Short mmCIF file of C-alpha atoms in Angstrom, two decimals:
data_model
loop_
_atom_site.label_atom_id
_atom_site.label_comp_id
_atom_site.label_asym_id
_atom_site.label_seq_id
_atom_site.Cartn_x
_atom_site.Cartn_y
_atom_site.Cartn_z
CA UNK A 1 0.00 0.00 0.00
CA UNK A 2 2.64 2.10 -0.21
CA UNK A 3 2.30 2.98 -3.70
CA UNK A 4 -0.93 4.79 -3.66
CA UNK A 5 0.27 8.39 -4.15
CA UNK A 6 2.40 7.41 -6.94
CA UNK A 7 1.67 8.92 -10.26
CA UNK A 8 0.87 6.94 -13.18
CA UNK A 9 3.85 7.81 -15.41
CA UNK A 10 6.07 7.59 -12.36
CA UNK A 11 5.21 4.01 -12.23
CA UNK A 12 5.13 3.20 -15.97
CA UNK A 13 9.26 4.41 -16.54
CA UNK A 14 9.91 2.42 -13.26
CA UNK A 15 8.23 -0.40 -14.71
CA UNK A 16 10.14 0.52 -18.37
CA UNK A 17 13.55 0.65 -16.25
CA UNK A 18 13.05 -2.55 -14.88
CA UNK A 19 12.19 -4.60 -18.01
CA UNK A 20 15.13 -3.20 -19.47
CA UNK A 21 17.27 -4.24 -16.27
CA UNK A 22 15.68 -7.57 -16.43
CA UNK A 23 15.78 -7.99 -20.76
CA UNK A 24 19.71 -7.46 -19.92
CA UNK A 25 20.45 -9.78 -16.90
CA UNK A 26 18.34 -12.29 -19.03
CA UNK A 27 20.92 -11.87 -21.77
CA UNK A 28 24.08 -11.60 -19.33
CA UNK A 29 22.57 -14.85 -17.79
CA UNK A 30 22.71 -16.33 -21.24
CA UNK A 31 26.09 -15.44 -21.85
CA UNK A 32 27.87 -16.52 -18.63
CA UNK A 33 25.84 -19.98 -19.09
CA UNK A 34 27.08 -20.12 -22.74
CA UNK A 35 30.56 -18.71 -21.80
CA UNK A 36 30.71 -21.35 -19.16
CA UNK A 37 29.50 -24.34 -21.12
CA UNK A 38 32.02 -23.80 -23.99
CA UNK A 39 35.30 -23.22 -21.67
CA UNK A 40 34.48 -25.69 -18.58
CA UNK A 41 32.27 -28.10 -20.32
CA UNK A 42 29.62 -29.64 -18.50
CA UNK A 43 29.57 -26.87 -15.83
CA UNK A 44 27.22 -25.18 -17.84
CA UNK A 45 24.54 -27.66 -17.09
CA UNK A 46 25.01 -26.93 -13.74
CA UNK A 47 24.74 -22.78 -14.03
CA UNK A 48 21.70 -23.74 -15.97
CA UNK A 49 19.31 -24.90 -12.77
CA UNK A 50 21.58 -22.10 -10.71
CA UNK A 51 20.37 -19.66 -12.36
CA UNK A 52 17.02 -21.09 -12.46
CA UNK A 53 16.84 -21.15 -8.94
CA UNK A 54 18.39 -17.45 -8.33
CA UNK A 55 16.08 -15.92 -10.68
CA UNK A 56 12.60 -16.05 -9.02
CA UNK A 57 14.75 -14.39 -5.75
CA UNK A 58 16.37 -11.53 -8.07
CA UNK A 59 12.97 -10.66 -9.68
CA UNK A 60 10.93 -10.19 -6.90
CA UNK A 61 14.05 -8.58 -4.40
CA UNK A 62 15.39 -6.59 -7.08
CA UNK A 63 13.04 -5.80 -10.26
CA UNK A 64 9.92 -6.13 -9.02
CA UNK A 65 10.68 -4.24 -5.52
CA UNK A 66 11.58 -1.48 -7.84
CA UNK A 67 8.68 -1.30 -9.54
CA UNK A 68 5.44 0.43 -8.08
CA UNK A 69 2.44 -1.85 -8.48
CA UNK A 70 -1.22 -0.69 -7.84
CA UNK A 71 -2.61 -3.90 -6.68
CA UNK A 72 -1.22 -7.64 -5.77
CA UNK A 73 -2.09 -9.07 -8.68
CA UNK A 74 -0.20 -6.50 -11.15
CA UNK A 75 2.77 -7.22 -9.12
CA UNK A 76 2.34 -11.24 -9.22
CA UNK A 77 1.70 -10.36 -13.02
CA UNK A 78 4.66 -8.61 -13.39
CA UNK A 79 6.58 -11.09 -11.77
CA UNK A 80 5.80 -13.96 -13.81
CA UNK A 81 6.23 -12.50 -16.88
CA UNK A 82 9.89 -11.93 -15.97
CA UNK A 83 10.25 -15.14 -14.22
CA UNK A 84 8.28 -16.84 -17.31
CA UNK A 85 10.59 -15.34 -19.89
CA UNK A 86 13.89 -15.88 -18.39
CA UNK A 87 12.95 -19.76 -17.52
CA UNK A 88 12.10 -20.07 -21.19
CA UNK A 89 15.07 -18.55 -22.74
CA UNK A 90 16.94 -20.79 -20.06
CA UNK A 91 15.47 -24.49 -21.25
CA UNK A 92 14.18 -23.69 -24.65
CA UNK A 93 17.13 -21.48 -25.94
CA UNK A 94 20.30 -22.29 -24.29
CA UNK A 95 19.86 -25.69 -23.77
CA UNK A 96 20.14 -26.92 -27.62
CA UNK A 97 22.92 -24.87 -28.63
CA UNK A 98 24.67 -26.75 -25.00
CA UNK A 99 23.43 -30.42 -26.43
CA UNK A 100 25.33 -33.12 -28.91
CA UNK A 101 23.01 -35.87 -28.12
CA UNK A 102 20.26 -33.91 -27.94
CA UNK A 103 17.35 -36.84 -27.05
CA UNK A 104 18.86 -38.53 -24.45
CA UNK A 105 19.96 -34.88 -22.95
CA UNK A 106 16.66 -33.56 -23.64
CA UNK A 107 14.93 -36.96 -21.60
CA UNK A 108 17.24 -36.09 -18.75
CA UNK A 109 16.79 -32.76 -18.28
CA UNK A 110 12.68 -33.37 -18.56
CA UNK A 111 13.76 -36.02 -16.09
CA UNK A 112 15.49 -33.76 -13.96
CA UNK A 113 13.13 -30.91 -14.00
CA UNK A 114 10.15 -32.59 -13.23
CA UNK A 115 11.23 -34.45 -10.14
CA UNK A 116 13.78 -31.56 -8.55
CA UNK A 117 11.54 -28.79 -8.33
CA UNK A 118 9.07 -30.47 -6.41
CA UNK A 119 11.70 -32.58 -4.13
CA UNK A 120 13.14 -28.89 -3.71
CA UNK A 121 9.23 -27.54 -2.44
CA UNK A 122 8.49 -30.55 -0.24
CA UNK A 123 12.12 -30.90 1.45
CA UNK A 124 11.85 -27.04 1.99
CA UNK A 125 15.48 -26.90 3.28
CA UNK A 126 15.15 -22.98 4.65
CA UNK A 127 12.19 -23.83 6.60
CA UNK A 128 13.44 -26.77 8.39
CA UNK A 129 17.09 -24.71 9.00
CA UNK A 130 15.10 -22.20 11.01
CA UNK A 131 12.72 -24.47 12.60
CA UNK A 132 15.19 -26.91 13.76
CA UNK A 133 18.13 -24.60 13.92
CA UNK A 134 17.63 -21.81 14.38
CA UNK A 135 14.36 -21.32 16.31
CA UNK A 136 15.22 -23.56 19.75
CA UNK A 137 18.68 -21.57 19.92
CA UNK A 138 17.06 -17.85 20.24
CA UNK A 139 17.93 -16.02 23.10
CA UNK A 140 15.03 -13.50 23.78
CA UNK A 141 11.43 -13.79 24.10
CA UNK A 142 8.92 -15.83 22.41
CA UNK A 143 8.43 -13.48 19.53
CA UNK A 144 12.20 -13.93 17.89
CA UNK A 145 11.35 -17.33 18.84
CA UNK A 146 7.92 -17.42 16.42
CA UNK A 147 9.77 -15.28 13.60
CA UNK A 148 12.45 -17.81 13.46
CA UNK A 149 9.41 -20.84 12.94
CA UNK A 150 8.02 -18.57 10.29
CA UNK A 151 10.73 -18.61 7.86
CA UNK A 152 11.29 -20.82 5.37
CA UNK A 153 11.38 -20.88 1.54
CA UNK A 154 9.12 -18.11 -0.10
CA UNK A 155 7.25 -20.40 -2.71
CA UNK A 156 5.04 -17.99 -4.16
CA UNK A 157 2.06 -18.65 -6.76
CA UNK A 158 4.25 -16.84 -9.16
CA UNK A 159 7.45 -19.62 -8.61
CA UNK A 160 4.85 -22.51 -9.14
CA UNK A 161 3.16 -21.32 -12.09
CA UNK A 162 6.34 -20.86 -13.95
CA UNK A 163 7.68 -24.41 -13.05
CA UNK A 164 4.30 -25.24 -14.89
CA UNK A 165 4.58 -23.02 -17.52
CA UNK A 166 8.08 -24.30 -18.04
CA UNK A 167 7.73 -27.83 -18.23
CA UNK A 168 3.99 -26.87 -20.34
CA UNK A 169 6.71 -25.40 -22.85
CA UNK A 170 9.61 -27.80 -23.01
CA UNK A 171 6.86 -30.76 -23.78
CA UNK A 172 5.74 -29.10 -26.27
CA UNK A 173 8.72 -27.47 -27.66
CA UNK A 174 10.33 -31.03 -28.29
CA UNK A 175 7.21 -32.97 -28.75
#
């Protein structure tokens, strides 16, 4: 609710700056992946899922906290679209030009994708390092004690509709 008094165009260049910010980190991402696939080999499979994991956290800390959203939904909108677009260029783009045996690379990867993600969401390795961790060795009063049970991994709707959206795509892509 703090963006109520801000003006219209105020909000539409901050949301122009952003997509820019984001259109060039989405490139940069594509370069260090490629850049590290052709020099270390098969260390760029592994910055592939890195970066899939780091980008939901960089859009919503960094471009979408820039931006100034009027309601919830514009700025759950906003943040799929990036998340969406980078996750696509990720699989659908980079991925062939990293393949030689493109099938069997393309059946592990579906492999890989559609069991990790949701191993990743049901181990939920934040949430049980403060719960177990962190939480019984607080020293102060119940409240730091509570915040500490209350973290955990921020799975929003927008990071589980664009694990959908992304395996949606890569079936199709290569069906």
């Amino acid at each position: 609710w703090e963006a109520l008094g801000v003006k219209d165009k105020e909000r539409t260049v901050r949301s122009v700056i952003s997509f820019i910010i984001f259109v060039g980190a989405t490139f940069g991402g594509a370069s260090l992946v490629l850049f590290i696939h052709r020099n270390f080999g098969q260390l760029g499979f592994i910055a592939t899922p890195a970066l899939d994991v780091a980008i939901p956290w960089i859009v919503r800390n960094l471009l979408s906290s820039f931006e100034e959203h009027k309601t919830a939904s514009s700025y759950q909108v906003s943040q799929y679209i990036k998340t969406a677009i980078f996750r696509i260029v990720n699989y659908l783009v980079l991925t062939p030009l990293m393949l030689e045996d493109r099938i069997d690379s393309i059946y592990k990867l579906f492999i890989g994708m559609t069991f990790t993600q949701p191993a990743l969401l049901l181990l939920d390795q934040f949430g049980n390092f403060y719960r177990h961790i962190l939480g019984p060795r607080v020293v102060g009063d119940q409240q730091q004690m509570n915040l500490k049970f209350m973290g955990g991994g921020d799975y929003g709707l927008t990071e589980r509709s664009t694990n959908l959206t992304k395996i949606f795509f890569l079936a199709c892509w290569y069906s």
